[in-house]
Coordinates of C-alpha atoms in Angstrom, one line a residue:
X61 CA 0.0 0.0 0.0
X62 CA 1.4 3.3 -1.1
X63 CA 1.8 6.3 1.1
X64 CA -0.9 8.1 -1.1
X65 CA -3.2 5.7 -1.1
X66 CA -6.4 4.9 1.1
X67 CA -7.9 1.7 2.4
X68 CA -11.6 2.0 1.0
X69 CA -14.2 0.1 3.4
X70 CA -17.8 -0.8 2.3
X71 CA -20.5 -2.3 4.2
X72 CA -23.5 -1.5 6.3
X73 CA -21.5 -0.1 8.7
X74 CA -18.0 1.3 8.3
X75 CA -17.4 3.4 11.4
X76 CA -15.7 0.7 14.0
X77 CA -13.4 -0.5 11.2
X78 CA -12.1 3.1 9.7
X79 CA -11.4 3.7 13.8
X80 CA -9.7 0.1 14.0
X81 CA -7.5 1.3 10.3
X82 CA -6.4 4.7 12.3
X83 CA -5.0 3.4 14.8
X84 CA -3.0 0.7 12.6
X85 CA -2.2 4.2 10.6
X86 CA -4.1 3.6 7.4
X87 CA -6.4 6.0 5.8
X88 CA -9.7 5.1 5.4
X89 CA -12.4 6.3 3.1
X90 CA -15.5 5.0 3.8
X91 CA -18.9 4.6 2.0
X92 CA -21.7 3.2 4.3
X93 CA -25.1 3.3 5.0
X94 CA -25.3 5.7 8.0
X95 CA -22.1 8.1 7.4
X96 CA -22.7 9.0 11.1
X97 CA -21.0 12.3 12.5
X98 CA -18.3 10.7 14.1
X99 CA -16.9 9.3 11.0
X100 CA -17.5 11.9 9.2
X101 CA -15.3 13.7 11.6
X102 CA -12.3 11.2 11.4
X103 CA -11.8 10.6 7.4
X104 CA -14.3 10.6 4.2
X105 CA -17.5 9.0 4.3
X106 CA -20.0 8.9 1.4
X107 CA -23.7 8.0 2.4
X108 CA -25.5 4.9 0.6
X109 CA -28.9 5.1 0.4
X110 CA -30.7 2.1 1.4
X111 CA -32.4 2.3 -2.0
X112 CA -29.0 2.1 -3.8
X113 CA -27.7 -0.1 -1.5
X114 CA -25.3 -2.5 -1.9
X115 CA -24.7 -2.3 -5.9
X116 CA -24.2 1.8 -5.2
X117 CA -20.5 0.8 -3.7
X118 CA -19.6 -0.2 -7.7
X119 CA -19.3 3.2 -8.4
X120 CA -17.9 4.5 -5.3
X121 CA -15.1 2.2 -6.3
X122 CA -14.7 3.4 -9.5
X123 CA -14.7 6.9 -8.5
X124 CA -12.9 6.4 -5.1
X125 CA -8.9 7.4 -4.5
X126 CA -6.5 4.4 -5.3
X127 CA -5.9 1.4 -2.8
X128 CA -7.0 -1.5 -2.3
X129 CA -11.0 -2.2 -0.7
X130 CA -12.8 -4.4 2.4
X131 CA -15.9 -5.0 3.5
X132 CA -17.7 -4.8 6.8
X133 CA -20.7 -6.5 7.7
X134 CA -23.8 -7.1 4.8
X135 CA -21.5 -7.4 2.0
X136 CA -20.0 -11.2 3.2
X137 CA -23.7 -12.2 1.5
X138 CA -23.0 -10.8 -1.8
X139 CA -20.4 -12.6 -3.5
X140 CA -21.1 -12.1 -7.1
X141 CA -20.6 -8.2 -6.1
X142 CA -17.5 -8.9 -3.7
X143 CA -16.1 -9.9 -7.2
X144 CA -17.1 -7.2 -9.5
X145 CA -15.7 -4.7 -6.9
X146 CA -12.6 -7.0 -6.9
X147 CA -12.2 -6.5 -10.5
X148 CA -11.9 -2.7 -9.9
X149 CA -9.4 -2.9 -7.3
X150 CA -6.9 -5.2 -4.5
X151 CA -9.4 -6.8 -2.3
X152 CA -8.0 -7.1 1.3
X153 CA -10.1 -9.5 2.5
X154 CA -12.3 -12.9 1.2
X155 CA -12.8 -13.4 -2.6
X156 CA -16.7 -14.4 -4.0
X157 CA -15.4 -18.0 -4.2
X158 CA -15.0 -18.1 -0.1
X159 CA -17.8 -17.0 0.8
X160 CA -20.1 -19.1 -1.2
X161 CA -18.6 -22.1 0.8
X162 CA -18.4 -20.6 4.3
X163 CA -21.3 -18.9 4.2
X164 CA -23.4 -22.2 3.1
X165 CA -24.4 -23.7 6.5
X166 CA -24.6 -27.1 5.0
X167 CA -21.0 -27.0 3.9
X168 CA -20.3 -25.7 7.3
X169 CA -21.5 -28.4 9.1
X170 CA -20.2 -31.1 6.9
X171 CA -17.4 -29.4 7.4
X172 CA -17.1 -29.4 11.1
X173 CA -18.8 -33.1 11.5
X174 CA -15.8 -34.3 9.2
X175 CA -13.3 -32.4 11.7
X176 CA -14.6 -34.0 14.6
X177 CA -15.9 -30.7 15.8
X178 CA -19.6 -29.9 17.5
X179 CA -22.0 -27.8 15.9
X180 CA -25.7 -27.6 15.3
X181 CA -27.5 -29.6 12.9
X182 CA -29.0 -28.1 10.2
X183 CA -31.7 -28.5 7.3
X184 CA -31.7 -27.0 4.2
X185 CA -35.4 -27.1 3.2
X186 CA -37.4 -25.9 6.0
X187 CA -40.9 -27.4 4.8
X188 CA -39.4 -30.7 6.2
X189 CA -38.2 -29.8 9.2
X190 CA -38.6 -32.4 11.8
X191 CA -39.8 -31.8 15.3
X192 CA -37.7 -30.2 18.0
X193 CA -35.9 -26.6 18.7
X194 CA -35.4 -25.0 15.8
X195 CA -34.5 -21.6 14.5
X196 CA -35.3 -20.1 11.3
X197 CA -33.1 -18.3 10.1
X198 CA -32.4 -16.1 6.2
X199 CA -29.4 -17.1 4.3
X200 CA -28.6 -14.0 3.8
X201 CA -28.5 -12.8 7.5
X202 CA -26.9 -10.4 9.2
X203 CA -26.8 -8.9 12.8
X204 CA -29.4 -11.7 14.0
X205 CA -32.0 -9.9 12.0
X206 CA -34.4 -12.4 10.8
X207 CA -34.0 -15.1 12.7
X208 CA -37.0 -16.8 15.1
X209 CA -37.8 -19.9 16.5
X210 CA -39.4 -22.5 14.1
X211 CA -43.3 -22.9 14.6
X212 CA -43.5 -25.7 12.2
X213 CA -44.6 -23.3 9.0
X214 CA -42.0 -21.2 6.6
X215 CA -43.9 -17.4 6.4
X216 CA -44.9 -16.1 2.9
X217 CA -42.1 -14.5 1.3
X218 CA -39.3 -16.5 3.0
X219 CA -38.5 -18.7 0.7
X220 CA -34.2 -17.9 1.5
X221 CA -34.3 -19.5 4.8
X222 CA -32.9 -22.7 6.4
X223 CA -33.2 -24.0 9.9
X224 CA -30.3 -24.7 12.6
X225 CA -31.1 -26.4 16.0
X226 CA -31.5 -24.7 18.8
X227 CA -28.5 -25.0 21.3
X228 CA -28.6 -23.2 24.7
X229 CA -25.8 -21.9 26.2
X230 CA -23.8 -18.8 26.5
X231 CA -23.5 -16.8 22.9
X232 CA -19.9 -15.2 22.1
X233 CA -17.9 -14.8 18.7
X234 CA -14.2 -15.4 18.6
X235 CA -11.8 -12.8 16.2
X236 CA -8.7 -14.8 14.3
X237 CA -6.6 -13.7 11.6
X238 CA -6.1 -16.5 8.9
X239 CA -2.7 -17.5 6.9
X240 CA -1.5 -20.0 5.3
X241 CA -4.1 -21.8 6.4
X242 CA -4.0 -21.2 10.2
X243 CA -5.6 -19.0 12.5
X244 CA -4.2 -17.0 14.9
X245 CA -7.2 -16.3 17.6
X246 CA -7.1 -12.8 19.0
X247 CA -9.7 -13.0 21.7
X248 CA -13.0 -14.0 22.4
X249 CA -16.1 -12.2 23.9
X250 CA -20.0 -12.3 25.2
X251 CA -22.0 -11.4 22.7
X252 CA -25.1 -9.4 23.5
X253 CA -28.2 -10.8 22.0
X254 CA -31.5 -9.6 22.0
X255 CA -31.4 -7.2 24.7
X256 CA -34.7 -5.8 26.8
X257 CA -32.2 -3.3 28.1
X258 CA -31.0 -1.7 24.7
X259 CA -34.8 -2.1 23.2
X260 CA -32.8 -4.9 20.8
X261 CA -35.8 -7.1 18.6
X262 CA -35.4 -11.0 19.6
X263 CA -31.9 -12.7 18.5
X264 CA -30.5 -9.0 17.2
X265 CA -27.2 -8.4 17.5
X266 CA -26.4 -5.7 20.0
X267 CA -23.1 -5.4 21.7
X268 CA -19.8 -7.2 22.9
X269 CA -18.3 -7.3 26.5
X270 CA -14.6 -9.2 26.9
X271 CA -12.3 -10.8 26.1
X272 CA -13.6 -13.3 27.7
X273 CA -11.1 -15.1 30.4
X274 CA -11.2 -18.9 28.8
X275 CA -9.9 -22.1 30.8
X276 CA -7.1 -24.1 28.5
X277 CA -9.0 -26.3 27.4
X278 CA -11.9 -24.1 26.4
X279 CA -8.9 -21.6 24.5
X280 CA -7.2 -24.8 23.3
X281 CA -11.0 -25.7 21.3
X282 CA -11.1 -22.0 19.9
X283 CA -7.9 -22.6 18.4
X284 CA -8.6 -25.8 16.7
X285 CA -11.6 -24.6 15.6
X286 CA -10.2 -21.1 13.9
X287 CA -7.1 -23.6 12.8
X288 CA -9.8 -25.9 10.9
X289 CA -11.7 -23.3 9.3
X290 CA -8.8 -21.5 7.8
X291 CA -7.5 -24.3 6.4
X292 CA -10.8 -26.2 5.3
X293 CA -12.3 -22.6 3.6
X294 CA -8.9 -20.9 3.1
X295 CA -9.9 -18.0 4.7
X296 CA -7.7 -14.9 5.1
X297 CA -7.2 -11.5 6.8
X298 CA -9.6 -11.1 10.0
X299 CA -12.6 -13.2 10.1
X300 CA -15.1 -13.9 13.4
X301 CA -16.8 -17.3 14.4
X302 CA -20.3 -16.6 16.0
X303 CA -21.1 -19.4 18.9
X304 CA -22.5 -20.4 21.9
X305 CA -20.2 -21.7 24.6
X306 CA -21.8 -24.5 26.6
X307 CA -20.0 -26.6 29.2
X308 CA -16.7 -24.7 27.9
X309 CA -17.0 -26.0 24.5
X310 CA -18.0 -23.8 21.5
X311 CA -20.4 -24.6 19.3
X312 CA -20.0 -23.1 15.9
X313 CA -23.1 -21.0 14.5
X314 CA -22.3 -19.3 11.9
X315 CA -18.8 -17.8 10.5
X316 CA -18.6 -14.2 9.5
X317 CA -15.2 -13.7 6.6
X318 CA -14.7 -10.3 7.6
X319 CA -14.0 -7.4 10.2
X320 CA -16.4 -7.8 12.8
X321 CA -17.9 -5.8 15.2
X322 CA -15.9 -7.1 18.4
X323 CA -12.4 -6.3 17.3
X324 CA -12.6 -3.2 18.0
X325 CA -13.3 -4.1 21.3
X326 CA -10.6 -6.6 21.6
X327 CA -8.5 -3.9 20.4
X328 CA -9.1 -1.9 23.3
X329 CA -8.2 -4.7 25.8
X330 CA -4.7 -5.8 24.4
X331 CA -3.5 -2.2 23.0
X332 CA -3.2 -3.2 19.1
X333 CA -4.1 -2.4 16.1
X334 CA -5.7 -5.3 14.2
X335 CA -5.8 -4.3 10.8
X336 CA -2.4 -4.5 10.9
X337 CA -2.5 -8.0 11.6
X338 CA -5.0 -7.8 8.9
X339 CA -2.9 -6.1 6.6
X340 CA 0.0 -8.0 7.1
X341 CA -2.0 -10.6 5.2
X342 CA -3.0 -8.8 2.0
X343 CA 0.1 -6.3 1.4
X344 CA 3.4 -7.0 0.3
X345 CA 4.5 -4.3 1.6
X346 CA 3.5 -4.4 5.5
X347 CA 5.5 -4.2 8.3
X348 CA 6.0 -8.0 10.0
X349 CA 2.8 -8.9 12.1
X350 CA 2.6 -7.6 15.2
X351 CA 3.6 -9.8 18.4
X352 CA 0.9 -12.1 19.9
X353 CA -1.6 -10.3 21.8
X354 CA -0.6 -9.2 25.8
X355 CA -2.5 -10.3 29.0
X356 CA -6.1 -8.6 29.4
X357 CA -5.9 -6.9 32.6
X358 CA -9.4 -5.5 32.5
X359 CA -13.5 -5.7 30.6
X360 CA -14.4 -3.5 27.5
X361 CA -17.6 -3.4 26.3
X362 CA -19.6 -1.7 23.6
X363 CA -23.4 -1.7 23.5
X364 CA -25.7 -0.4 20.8
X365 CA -29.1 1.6 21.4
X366 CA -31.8 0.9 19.8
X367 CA -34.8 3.4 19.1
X368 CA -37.7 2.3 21.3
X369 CA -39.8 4.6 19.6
X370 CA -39.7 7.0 16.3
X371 CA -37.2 10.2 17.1
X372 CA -35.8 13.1 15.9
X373 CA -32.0 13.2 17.0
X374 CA -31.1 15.9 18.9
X375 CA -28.1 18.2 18.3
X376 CA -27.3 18.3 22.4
X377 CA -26.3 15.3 24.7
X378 CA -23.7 13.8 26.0
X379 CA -22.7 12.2 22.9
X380 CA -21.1 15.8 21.3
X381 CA -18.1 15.8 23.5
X382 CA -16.5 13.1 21.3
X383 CA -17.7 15.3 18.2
X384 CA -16.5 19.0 19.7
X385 CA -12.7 16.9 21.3
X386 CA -12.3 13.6 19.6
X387 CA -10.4 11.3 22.3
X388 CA -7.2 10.2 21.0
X389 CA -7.6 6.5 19.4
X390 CA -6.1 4.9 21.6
X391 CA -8.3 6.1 24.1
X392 CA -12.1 4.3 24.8
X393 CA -14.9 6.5 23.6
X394 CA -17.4 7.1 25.4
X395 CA -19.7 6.9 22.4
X396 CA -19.4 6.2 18.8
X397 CA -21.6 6.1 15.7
X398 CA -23.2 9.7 16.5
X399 CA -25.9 10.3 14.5
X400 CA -25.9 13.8 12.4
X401 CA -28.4 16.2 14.5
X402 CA -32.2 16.4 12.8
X403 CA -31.7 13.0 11.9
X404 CA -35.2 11.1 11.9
X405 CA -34.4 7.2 13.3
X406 CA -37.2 4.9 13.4
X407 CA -38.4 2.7 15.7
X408 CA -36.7 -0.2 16.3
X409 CA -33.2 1.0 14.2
X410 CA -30.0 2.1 16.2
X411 CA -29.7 5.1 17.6
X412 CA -25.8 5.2 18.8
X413 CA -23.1 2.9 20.2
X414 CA -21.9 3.3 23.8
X415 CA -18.8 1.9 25.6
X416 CA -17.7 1.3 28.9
X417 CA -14.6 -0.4 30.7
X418 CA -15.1 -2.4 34.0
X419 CA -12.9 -4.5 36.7
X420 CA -15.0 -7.3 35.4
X421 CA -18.1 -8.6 32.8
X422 CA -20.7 -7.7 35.7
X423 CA -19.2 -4.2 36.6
X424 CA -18.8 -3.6 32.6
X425 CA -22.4 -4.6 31.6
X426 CA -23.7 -2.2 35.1
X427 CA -22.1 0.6 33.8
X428 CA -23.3 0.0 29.9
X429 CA -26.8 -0.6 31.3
X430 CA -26.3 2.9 33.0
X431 CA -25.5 4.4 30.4
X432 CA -27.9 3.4 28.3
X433 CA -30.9 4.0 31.2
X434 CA -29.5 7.3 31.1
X435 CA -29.6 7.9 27.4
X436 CA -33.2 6.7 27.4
X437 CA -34.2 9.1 29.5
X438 CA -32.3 12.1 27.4
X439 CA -34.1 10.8 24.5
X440 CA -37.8 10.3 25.0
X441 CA -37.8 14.2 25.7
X442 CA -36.4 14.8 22.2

């Protein structure tokens, strides 16, 4: 990557990973759908509409500065366009030909069976399912939207669905960066599903608290499981595993090829930078990778607000000090993804991100809960 050049990032959401390339001292240029005032304050962002969204980032592409590109979340369902904007310039990240495989839960679990490796069953054609706890959930999910339990019937209209079993336990995602067809694993947290707390709709992603302090056996099966992925799916560059830990052994639910929303909270807890583990991938011309991560000495978490009703956002709050003095990158924010003031959010969509750092998970997830009691009650006078 030349000095002139930018990393361009594309997705839904491109705020947490033009944050994470700063502070690996890249220069993002971003194209997204929310272009929040934040970002906007940190490096170029172009707004997608959702009407032109995603086949809208083929022209920002085009018309974009020179460097290479990656995606953020949405986009790891689109191969056919991951290509065509691959043909325009470097990809940093998972080719087309990826994520058709890893992104096909039947080849997933076939996958993981054949490794010796737990993981839900699955069925393809959910007008057969068989009885039992099921979810239902779109192939082309992201963020938890869309998925429910199974009631026995497929609604009208979702014909692009499949269904997983059920399995209970404690839902986390793990963070490695694939080579060669291993996986170093860079941490693991809680994921926070669904949340009453943060007005969340059922299985919606909505936060990450961690890293997560694992036994060795428990970190010895995250290994082997990022180790068997990379190699089976030849997956580089940063990629998440979604699961659910039960008894201290992961279950595998779904993988997610890309930058993922709890790096940037793992980046917090060892110090680093990983897009330039990330980078060190995809560009000749990167330094070495950095050292293995350092001991976690305390929680991070991030947690993400949804709108419990309709608002109008307004242009005072808490949330402008990080607008008016951006903390340094290194440093937590206190919030992120600010939207621009005057900005109608619906019900039910986000309304901002909020962070907190604790002694432990409990005294983490008190304070985001704080926070976002707090925030509520800003809000519903707006």
């Amino acid at each position: 990557m030349g000095p002139q050049e930018y990393l361009l990032l594309f997705g839904a959401s491109a705020r947490a990973a033009a944050f994470s390339a700063l502070r690996a001292r890249l220069r993002p240029w971003c194209a997204d759908l929310f272009a929040d005032a934040d970002l906007h304050a940190a490096c170029p962002a172009l707004a997608i509409s959702a009407n032109d969204y995603p086949q809208r980032f083929l022209s920002a592409a085009a018309a974009g500065p020179p460097g290479p590109w990656m995606y953020t979340g949405g986009l790891e369902n689109c191969p056919a366009l991951v290509d065509a904007l691959t043909r325009l310039r470097p990809l940093w990240g998972n080719g087309g030909d990826v994520l058709r495989r890893v992104r096909s839960p039947s080849a997933l679990a076939a996958q993981l069976r054949a490794a010796g490796l737990p993981c839900p069953r699955v069925r393809t054609d959910p007008a057969r399912g068989s009885p039992g706890r099921w979810l239902l959930k779109p192939r082309d999910g992201t963020g938890g939207r869309g998925i429910a339990f199974f009631t026995g019937t497929v609604p009208a209209g979702r014909s692009r669905c499949y269904l997983q079993e059920y399995v209970e336990g404690l839902p986390c995602a793990a963070v490695y960066v694939g080579r060669d067809g291993r996986a170093v694993l860079l941490g693991v947290t809680r994921q926070l599903v669904g949340e009453p707390w943060l007005h969340a709709g059922a299985f919606h992603y909505c936060g990450s608290v961690g890293p997560l302090a694992l036994t060795p056996d428990t970190l010895q099966r995250f290994r082997r499981l990022g180790d068997c992925l990379a190699e089976a799916f030849h997956l580089r560059g940063l990629f998440g595993v979604d699961c659910v830990l039960r008894d201290g052994v992961p279950w595998p639910v779904e993988v997610n090829p890309r930058y993922t929303a709890s790096v940037e909270i793992l980046e917090h807890a060892m110090g680093g930078a990983a897009l330039a583990w990330h980078r060190a991938v995809f560009d000749p011309a990167a330094p070495p990778s950095p050292p293995a991560p350092p001991p976690i000495v305390a929680t991070f978490g991030k947690a993400v607000l949804f709108a419990q009703n309709a608002l109008v956002f307004p242009a005072e709050g808490p949330w402008v000090m990080v607008l008016r003095q951006p903390p340094a990158l290194a440093a937590l924010p206190a919030f992120a993804d600010v939207p621009p003031a005057g900005q109608h959010i619906a019900k039910g969509r986000p309304v901002l991100t909020l962070f907190a750092r604790g002694d432990s998970e409990r005294d983490c997830l008190e304070r985001l809960r704080q926070t976002a009691a707090d925030l509520d009650r800003r809000l519903s006078g707006s």
